[in-house]
């Protein structure tokens, strides 16, 4: 799905729990998720901490969307 | 008489520990053959003996690939096996990765031959095919009966130290390894033969198939985020409670579009996941953990993004075929483009 969205010229960032799969599939902008059942959350944190974590992940995804890339790029912390 | 010893790798399900609720167990080892290993043992006969079975939860492995693979190596090395065999994983993605990664680690660290088996669309295939013999199977455990004899034949060859032929001869997935050999016709002659055959519409076999792996050039970045409309898309199965469009828990045949124009937060009384294959507890408690609507609203309010698109798109990525995903992707892309969306965050579990 990432590739088909990219194909029409829209920038797309893949927030993915298993980065090797995302790379194999062919996503160009990748942000590693936290874990498979909760890529953008962590139930072990307090509500506020979790909200902060999610906000930061989304901000990183947005940063990826604003970044010019020439090849597959993983946006780590 | 036993001529070679085998250790077998299984996930928590085939290892008879439990279902998805046990997917987070770290690797453990048990003596002898278990589950599909018993059929494998039978097929191996008296020459080969499955001395132990390593079992690990699929979730644990996929979340800690390197640590889990290392642990597998540690657990099996005291048994001094001659062959390591994993699976079959069929089309189970996390299991396929676990099989591939453990085989790869065992081969590298213990220097013994390894083999696994899975379906052609399993993501574990492309990740590990270069380093590991992987035998094709059907897409589900319905094909166990066909898979076991093929695996046993391969294990036997490896155990007895017999030479493994080409992928065509032996039936494993090609590994992209080129072997030098002598032929009596030059490359130019062979190429012309192929061309003539092609022109005549006759069958011919290329000597160097091009990979079907296609990369799309990256789209240009968003220039002004503050005026941009961002859309959310997910393969994590987040749907309104009750899954009104009945997206399948596995092998999804459709995607759905839901209006979130009035939604600020995905709460457990209104949203859940339809995705099978991972523990849904956390997504059902708070679907923002998969589809971050609350965070996007915060950023929208702060003026960091222009707008969160009024609709989100969802399917279930569990064992869903590549062909279906391409179709969903094309249709979703068309809608996003038509709606004037400037960028997309796609989340996957």
Coordinates of C-alpha atoms in Angstrom, one line a residue:
Chain A
X1 CA 0.0 0.0 0.0
X2 CA 2.9 2.3 0.8
X3 CA 4.3 1.9 -2.7
X4 CA 1.0 2.5 -4.4
X5 CA 0.6 5.8 -2.4
X6 CA 4.2 6.8 -3.3
X7 CA 3.5 6.0 -6.9
X8 CA 1.0 8.8 -7.3
X9 CA 3.6 11.2 -6.0
X10 CA 2.3 11.6 -2.4
X11 CA 5.0 11.5 0.3
X12 CA 4.2 8.6 2.7
X13 CA 5.9 7.5 5.9
X14 CA 5.6 3.9 7.1
X15 CA 5.5 3.6 10.9
X16 CA 6.3 -0.1 11.1
X17 CA 6.9 -2.5 14.0
X18 CA 9.1 -4.8 11.9
X19 CA 11.5 -2.6 9.9
X20 CA 13.0 -5.4 7.9
X21 CA 9.6 -6.1 6.4
X22 CA 9.1 -2.4 5.6
X23 CA 12.5 -2.3 3.8
X24 CA 11.7 -5.5 1.9
X25 CA 8.3 -4.2 0.8
X26 CA 10.0 -1.0 -0.4
X27 CA 8.9 1.9 1.8
X28 CA 11.1 4.9 1.3
X29 CA 10.5 6.7 4.6
X30 CA 10.4 4.5 7.7
X31 CA 9.9 5.2 11.4
X32 CA 10.3 2.2 13.6
X33 CA 7.3 1.5 15.8
X34 CA 7.4 0.4 19.4
X35 CA 6.1 -3.2 19.2
X36 CA 3.8 -5.2 17.0
X37 CA 0.6 -4.9 19.1
X38 CA 1.1 -1.2 19.8
X39 CA 3.4 0.5 17.3
X40 CA 2.5 3.9 18.6
X41 CA 2.0 3.3 22.2
X42 CA 3.4 1.5 25.3
X43 CA 0.9 0.2 27.8
X44 CA 3.6 0.0 30.4
X45 CA 3.9 3.7 30.6
X46 CA 1.6 6.1 32.4
X47 CA -1.1 7.8 30.4
X48 CA 0.8 11.0 30.1
X49 CA 4.1 9.4 29.3
X50 CA 2.4 7.3 26.6
X51 CA 0.7 10.3 25.1
X52 CA 4.2 12.0 25.0
X53 CA 5.7 8.9 23.3
X54 CA 3.0 8.9 20.7
X55 CA 3.3 12.6 20.0
X56 CA 7.1 12.2 19.5
X57 CA 6.7 9.3 17.1
X58 CA 4.1 11.2 15.1
X59 CA 6.4 14.3 15.1
X60 CA 9.2 12.1 13.8
X61 CA 6.9 10.7 11.1
X62 CA 6.1 14.3 10.1
X63 CA 9.7 15.2 10.0
X64 CA 10.3 12.2 7.7
X65 CA 7.5 13.6 5.4
X66 CA 9.3 16.9 5.3
X67 CA 12.7 15.4 4.5
X68 CA 14.0 15.0 1.0
X69 CA 15.2 11.3 0.6
X70 CA 16.9 9.7 -2.4
X71 CA 16.8 6.1 -1.1
X72 CA 15.1 4.0 1.6
X73 CA 15.7 5.8 4.9
X74 CA 15.0 4.7 8.4
X75 CA 14.3 7.7 10.7
X76 CA 15.7 6.4 14.1
X77 CA 15.6 8.4 17.3
Chain B
X1 CA 20.9 -46.8 13.4
X2 CA 21.0 -43.1 14.0
X3 CA 23.4 -41.4 11.6
X4 CA 22.6 -37.8 12.3
X5 CA 21.0 -35.6 15.0
X6 CA 18.4 -32.9 14.2
X7 CA 17.0 -30.0 16.3
X8 CA 13.7 -28.6 15.2
X9 CA 12.3 -25.1 15.7
X10 CA 8.6 -24.4 16.3
X11 CA 6.5 -21.5 17.4
X12 CA 4.4 -21.5 20.5
X13 CA 1.3 -22.7 18.6
X14 CA 2.9 -25.7 16.8
X15 CA 5.1 -26.3 19.9
X16 CA 1.8 -26.9 21.8
X17 CA 2.4 -24.2 24.4
X18 CA -0.6 -22.1 23.5
X19 CA -2.1 -19.6 21.1
X20 CA -1.7 -15.9 20.7
X21 CA -1.8 -15.4 24.4
X22 CA 1.5 -17.2 24.6
X23 CA 3.1 -15.4 21.7
X24 CA 5.4 -13.5 24.1
X25 CA 7.3 -16.5 25.5
X26 CA 11.0 -16.4 25.0
X27 CA 12.8 -19.4 23.5
X28 CA 12.8 -22.7 25.5
X29 CA 13.9 -26.2 24.6
X30 CA 12.3 -29.6 25.0
X31 CA 13.7 -33.1 24.5
X32 CA 12.5 -35.0 21.4
X33 CA 10.1 -34.3 18.7
X34 CA 6.8 -32.3 19.2
X35 CA 3.8 -31.6 17.0
X36 CA 4.8 -31.5 13.3
X37 CA 8.2 -32.8 14.5
X38 CA 6.6 -36.1 15.2
X39 CA 5.5 -36.5 11.6
X40 CA 9.0 -35.3 10.5
X41 CA 10.6 -37.9 12.8
X42 CA 8.5 -40.6 11.2
X43 CA 9.4 -39.5 7.7
X44 CA 13.1 -39.5 8.7
X45 CA 12.9 -43.0 9.9
X46 CA 15.8 -44.5 11.9
X47 CA 18.6 -42.7 10.2
X48 CA 17.9 -39.3 11.7
X49 CA 16.7 -38.4 15.2
X50 CA 15.1 -35.2 16.3
X51 CA 16.8 -34.9 19.7
X52 CA 15.2 -31.7 20.8
X53 CA 12.7 -29.0 19.8
X54 CA 13.2 -25.3 20.4
X55 CA 10.0 -23.3 20.9
X56 CA 9.6 -19.5 20.9
X57 CA 6.5 -17.2 20.8
X58 CA 6.1 -15.5 17.5
X59 CA 5.6 -12.1 19.1
X60 CA 8.7 -12.4 21.2
X61 CA 10.8 -13.4 18.3
X62 CA 9.6 -10.7 15.9
X63 CA 10.1 -8.0 18.6
X64 CA 13.6 -9.2 19.6
X65 CA 15.0 -10.9 16.4
X66 CA 18.7 -10.7 17.3
X67 CA 18.3 -11.6 21.0
X68 CA 15.9 -14.5 20.2
X69 CA 18.1 -15.9 17.5
X70 CA 21.1 -15.8 19.8
X71 CA 19.1 -17.6 22.5
X72 CA 18.1 -20.3 20.1
X73 CA 21.8 -20.9 19.2
X74 CA 22.7 -21.1 22.9
X75 CA 19.9 -23.6 23.7
X76 CA 20.6 -26.0 20.9
X77 CA 24.4 -26.1 20.9
X78 CA 24.7 -28.6 23.8
X79 CA 22.7 -31.1 21.7
X80 CA 25.4 -30.9 19.0
X81 CA 23.0 -31.4 16.1
X82 CA 24.1 -32.2 12.6
X83 CA 21.1 -30.4 11.0
X84 CA 18.8 -27.6 12.2
X85 CA 15.2 -27.5 10.7
X86 CA 12.6 -24.9 11.4
X87 CA 8.8 -24.7 10.7
X88 CA 7.0 -25.1 8.3
X89 CA 5.8 -21.5 8.7
X90 CA 3.3 -21.4 5.8
X91 CA 2.1 -17.8 5.4
X92 CA 2.6 -16.8 9.1
X93 CA 4.8 -13.7 8.8
X94 CA 6.3 -13.5 12.3
X95 CA 6.8 -17.3 12.3
X96 CA 8.5 -17.1 8.9
X97 CA 10.9 -14.5 10.1
X98 CA 11.6 -16.5 13.3
X99 CA 12.4 -19.6 11.2
X100 CA 14.6 -17.7 8.8
X101 CA 16.4 -15.7 11.5
X102 CA 17.1 -18.8 13.7
X103 CA 18.3 -20.8 10.7
X104 CA 20.5 -18.0 9.6
X105 CA 22.0 -17.6 13.1
X106 CA 22.5 -21.3 13.7
X107 CA 24.2 -21.7 10.3
X108 CA 26.5 -18.8 11.0
X109 CA 27.3 -19.6 14.6
X110 CA 27.4 -23.4 14.7
X111 CA 28.3 -24.0 11.1
X112 CA 25.7 -26.7 10.6
X113 CA 23.4 -27.0 7.6
X114 CA 19.9 -25.5 8.1
X115 CA 16.6 -25.7 6.3
X116 CA 13.1 -24.2 6.7
X117 CA 9.9 -24.1 4.7
X118 CA 7.3 -21.4 4.1
X119 CA 4.8 -20.0 1.6
X120 CA 6.1 -17.9 -1.3
X121 CA 4.6 -14.6 0.0
X122 CA 5.9 -15.1 3.6
X123 CA 8.0 -12.0 4.4
X124 CA 10.6 -14.3 6.0
X125 CA 11.4 -15.6 2.5
X126 CA 13.0 -12.5 1.0
X127 CA 14.7 -11.7 4.2
X128 CA 16.5 -15.0 4.6
X129 CA 16.4 -16.9 1.3
X130 CA 20.0 -15.9 0.4
X131 CA 21.4 -17.5 3.5
X132 CA 19.0 -20.4 4.2
X133 CA 17.5 -23.2 2.2
X134 CA 13.8 -22.5 2.1
X135 CA 11.4 -25.0 0.7
X136 CA 8.1 -23.8 -0.7
X137 CA 4.8 -24.8 1.1
X138 CA 1.2 -24.0 0.7
X139 CA -0.2 -20.9 2.6
X140 CA -1.6 -22.7 5.6
X141 CA -1.3 -25.7 7.9
X142 CA -3.7 -27.5 5.5
X143 CA -0.6 -28.2 3.5
X144 CA 1.3 -29.8 6.3
X145 CA 1.0 -33.3 4.8
X146 CA 2.7 -32.1 1.6
X147 CA 5.3 -30.1 3.4
X148 CA 6.7 -32.7 5.8
X149 CA 8.0 -35.3 3.3
X150 CA 9.7 -32.5 1.3
X151 CA 11.4 -31.2 4.4
X152 CA 12.3 -34.7 5.5
X153 CA 14.0 -35.4 2.2
X154 CA 16.0 -32.3 2.5
X155 CA 17.0 -32.9 6.1
X156 CA 18.1 -36.4 5.2
X157 CA 20.3 -35.1 2.4
X158 CA 21.9 -32.5 4.7
X159 CA 22.2 -35.0 7.6
X160 CA 24.0 -37.5 5.4
X161 CA 26.2 -34.8 4.0
X162 CA 25.0 -35.3 0.4
X163 CA 25.5 -32.6 -2.1
X164 CA 22.6 -30.2 -2.6
X165 CA 21.9 -29.5 -6.3
X166 CA 20.4 -26.5 -8.0
X167 CA 17.0 -24.9 -6.8
X168 CA 15.4 -26.5 -9.9
X169 CA 16.7 -30.0 -9.1
X170 CA 16.0 -29.8 -5.4
X171 CA 12.9 -27.7 -5.2
X172 CA 14.1 -24.9 -2.8
X173 CA 13.6 -21.2 -3.4
X174 CA 16.5 -19.8 -5.5
X175 CA 19.1 -18.1 -3.4
X176 CA 20.7 -15.9 -6.0
X177 CA 23.9 -17.8 -5.8
X178 CA 25.8 -18.1 -9.1
X179 CA 27.9 -21.2 -9.6
X180 CA 30.6 -21.5 -12.3
X181 CA 30.2 -24.4 -14.7
X182 CA 31.5 -25.5 -18.1
X183 CA 29.1 -25.5 -21.0
X184 CA 29.8 -26.3 -24.6
X185 CA 28.2 -23.2 -26.2
X186 CA 29.3 -19.7 -25.7
X187 CA 27.2 -17.0 -24.1
X188 CA 26.6 -15.4 -27.5
X189 CA 25.3 -18.6 -29.0
X190 CA 23.0 -19.3 -26.0
X191 CA 21.7 -15.8 -26.1
X192 CA 20.8 -16.0 -29.8
X193 CA 19.2 -19.4 -29.1
X194 CA 17.0 -17.8 -26.4
X195 CA 16.1 -14.9 -28.7
X196 CA 15.1 -17.2 -31.5
X197 CA 13.0 -19.3 -29.2
X198 CA 11.4 -16.1 -27.9
X199 CA 10.6 -14.9 -31.4
X200 CA 9.1 -18.2 -32.3
X201 CA 7.0 -18.2 -29.1
X202 CA 8.8 -21.3 -27.8
X203 CA 9.7 -21.8 -24.1
X204 CA 13.2 -20.9 -23.0
X205 CA 14.9 -20.5 -19.6
X206 CA 16.8 -17.3 -18.8
X207 CA 20.2 -17.8 -17.1
X208 CA 19.8 -14.7 -15.0
X209 CA 16.3 -13.8 -14.0
X210 CA 15.8 -10.2 -12.9
X211 CA 14.3 -9.8 -9.5
X212 CA 10.7 -8.7 -9.4
X213 CA 11.6 -6.4 -6.5
X214 CA 10.6 -2.9 -7.5
X215 CA 11.4 0.3 -5.8
X216 CA 9.3 3.5 -6.3
X217 CA 11.3 6.7 -6.3
X218 CA 10.6 8.7 -3.1
X219 CA 8.0 11.4 -3.5
X220 CA 9.1 15.0 -2.8
X221 CA 8.8 16.1 0.8
X222 CA 6.1 18.4 2.2
X223 CA 7.3 22.0 2.0
X224 CA 4.8 23.7 4.4
X225 CA 3.5 21.4 7.0
X226 CA 1.4 24.1 8.6
X227 CA -0.8 24.3 5.6
X228 CA -0.7 20.5 4.8
X229 CA -3.5 18.0 5.1
X230 CA -2.2 14.7 6.4
X231 CA -4.1 11.5 6.1
X232 CA -3.8 8.3 8.3
X233 CA -3.8 4.9 6.8
X234 CA -3.3 1.6 8.6
X235 CA -2.9 -2.1 8.0
X236 CA -3.5 -2.6 11.7
X237 CA -7.2 -3.2 11.4
X238 CA -8.6 -0.3 13.5
X239 CA -12.3 -0.2 12.9
X240 CA -15.4 1.3 14.6
X241 CA -16.6 -1.1 17.3
X242 CA -18.4 -4.1 15.8
X243 CA -16.3 -4.0 12.5
X244 CA -19.3 -2.7 10.5
X245 CA -17.7 -3.5 7.1
X246 CA -16.6 -6.9 8.3
X247 CA -13.0 -6.7 7.3
X248 CA -11.5 -10.2 7.7
X249 CA -9.1 -10.9 10.5
X250 CA -6.7 -12.5 8.1
X251 CA -6.3 -12.5 4.3
X252 CA -8.4 -9.3 4.0
X253 CA -10.4 -8.9 0.8
X254 CA -11.1 -5.3 1.3
X255 CA -10.2 -2.0 2.9
X256 CA -12.6 0.5 4.5
X257 CA -12.9 4.3 4.8
X258 CA -14.2 5.9 8.0
X259 CA -15.0 9.6 8.7
X260 CA -13.2 10.9 11.7
X261 CA -14.0 14.6 11.1
X262 CA -15.6 14.8 14.6
X263 CA -13.3 12.4 16.4
X264 CA -10.5 13.6 18.7
X265 CA -9.5 10.4 20.4
X266 CA -10.1 6.7 19.6
X267 CA -11.7 5.3 22.7
X268 CA -12.4 1.7 23.6
X269 CA -16.2 2.2 23.5
X270 CA -16.1 3.2 19.9
X271 CA -13.0 1.6 18.2
X272 CA -11.3 -1.8 18.2
X273 CA -9.0 -3.8 16.0
X274 CA -10.2 -6.4 13.5
X275 CA -6.7 -7.7 13.0
X276 CA -6.0 -11.4 13.8
X277 CA -2.5 -12.8 14.5
X278 CA -1.4 -10.3 17.2
X279 CA -2.7 -9.8 20.7
X280 CA -5.5 -7.2 20.3
X281 CA -5.6 -6.3 24.0
X282 CA -3.6 -3.1 23.7
X283 CA -5.2 -1.9 20.4
X284 CA -8.7 -2.6 21.8
X285 CA -7.9 -0.6 25.0
X286 CA -6.7 2.4 23.1
X287 CA -6.8 2.3 19.3
X288 CA -4.6 5.4 19.1
X289 CA -1.7 3.0 19.8
X290 CA -2.1 1.9 16.2
X291 CA -3.9 4.8 14.6
X292 CA -2.6 8.0 16.3
X293 CA -5.7 10.2 15.9
X294 CA -5.3 11.9 19.3
X295 CA -1.7 12.9 18.6
X296 CA -2.7 14.3 15.2
X297 CA -5.5 16.4 16.7
X298 CA -3.0 17.8 19.2
X299 CA -0.6 18.8 16.5
X300 CA -3.5 20.2 14.4
X301 CA -4.6 22.3 17.4
X302 CA -1.1 23.6 17.9
X303 CA -0.9 24.5 14.2
X304 CA 2.0 22.2 13.5
X305 CA 0.0 20.5 10.8
X306 CA -2.7 22.2 8.7
X307 CA -5.3 19.5 9.0
X308 CA -5.9 15.9 9.7
X309 CA -7.8 14.5 6.7
X310 CA -11.4 13.8 7.5
X311 CA -11.2 10.1 6.5
X312 CA -8.9 7.4 7.4
X313 CA -8.3 4.1 5.5
X314 CA -7.9 0.7 7.0
X315 CA -7.3 -2.9 6.1
X316 CA -5.9 -5.9 7.9
X317 CA -2.4 -6.8 6.9
X318 CA -2.4 -10.3 8.4
X319 CA -1.5 -12.8 5.6
X320 CA -3.2 -10.5 3.1
X321 CA -1.8 -11.2 -0.4
X322 CA 0.5 -8.7 -2.1
X323 CA -1.9 -8.5 -5.0
X324 CA -4.7 -7.4 -2.7
X325 CA -2.5 -4.9 -0.9
X326 CA -1.6 -3.4 -4.3
X327 CA -5.2 -3.1 -5.3
X328 CA -6.1 -1.4 -1.9
X329 CA -3.1 0.9 -2.2
X330 CA -4.1 2.0 -5.7
X331 CA -7.7 2.8 -4.7
X332 CA -6.7 4.6 -1.5
X333 CA -4.0 6.6 -3.3
X334 CA -6.5 7.7 -5.9
X335 CA -8.9 8.9 -3.2
X336 CA -6.2 10.7 -1.2
X337 CA -4.9 12.4 -4.3
X338 CA -8.4 13.5 -5.3
X339 CA -9.1 14.9 -1.8
X340 CA -6.0 17.1 -2.0
X341 CA -4.1 15.3 0.8
X342 CA -0.4 16.4 1.0
X343 CA 1.1 13.5 2.9
X344 CA 0.3 10.2 4.5
X345 CA 1.3 8.4 7.7
X346 CA 0.8 4.6 7.2
X347 CA 1.0 2.5 10.3
X348 CA 1.6 -1.3 10.5
X349 CA 1.5 -3.7 13.4

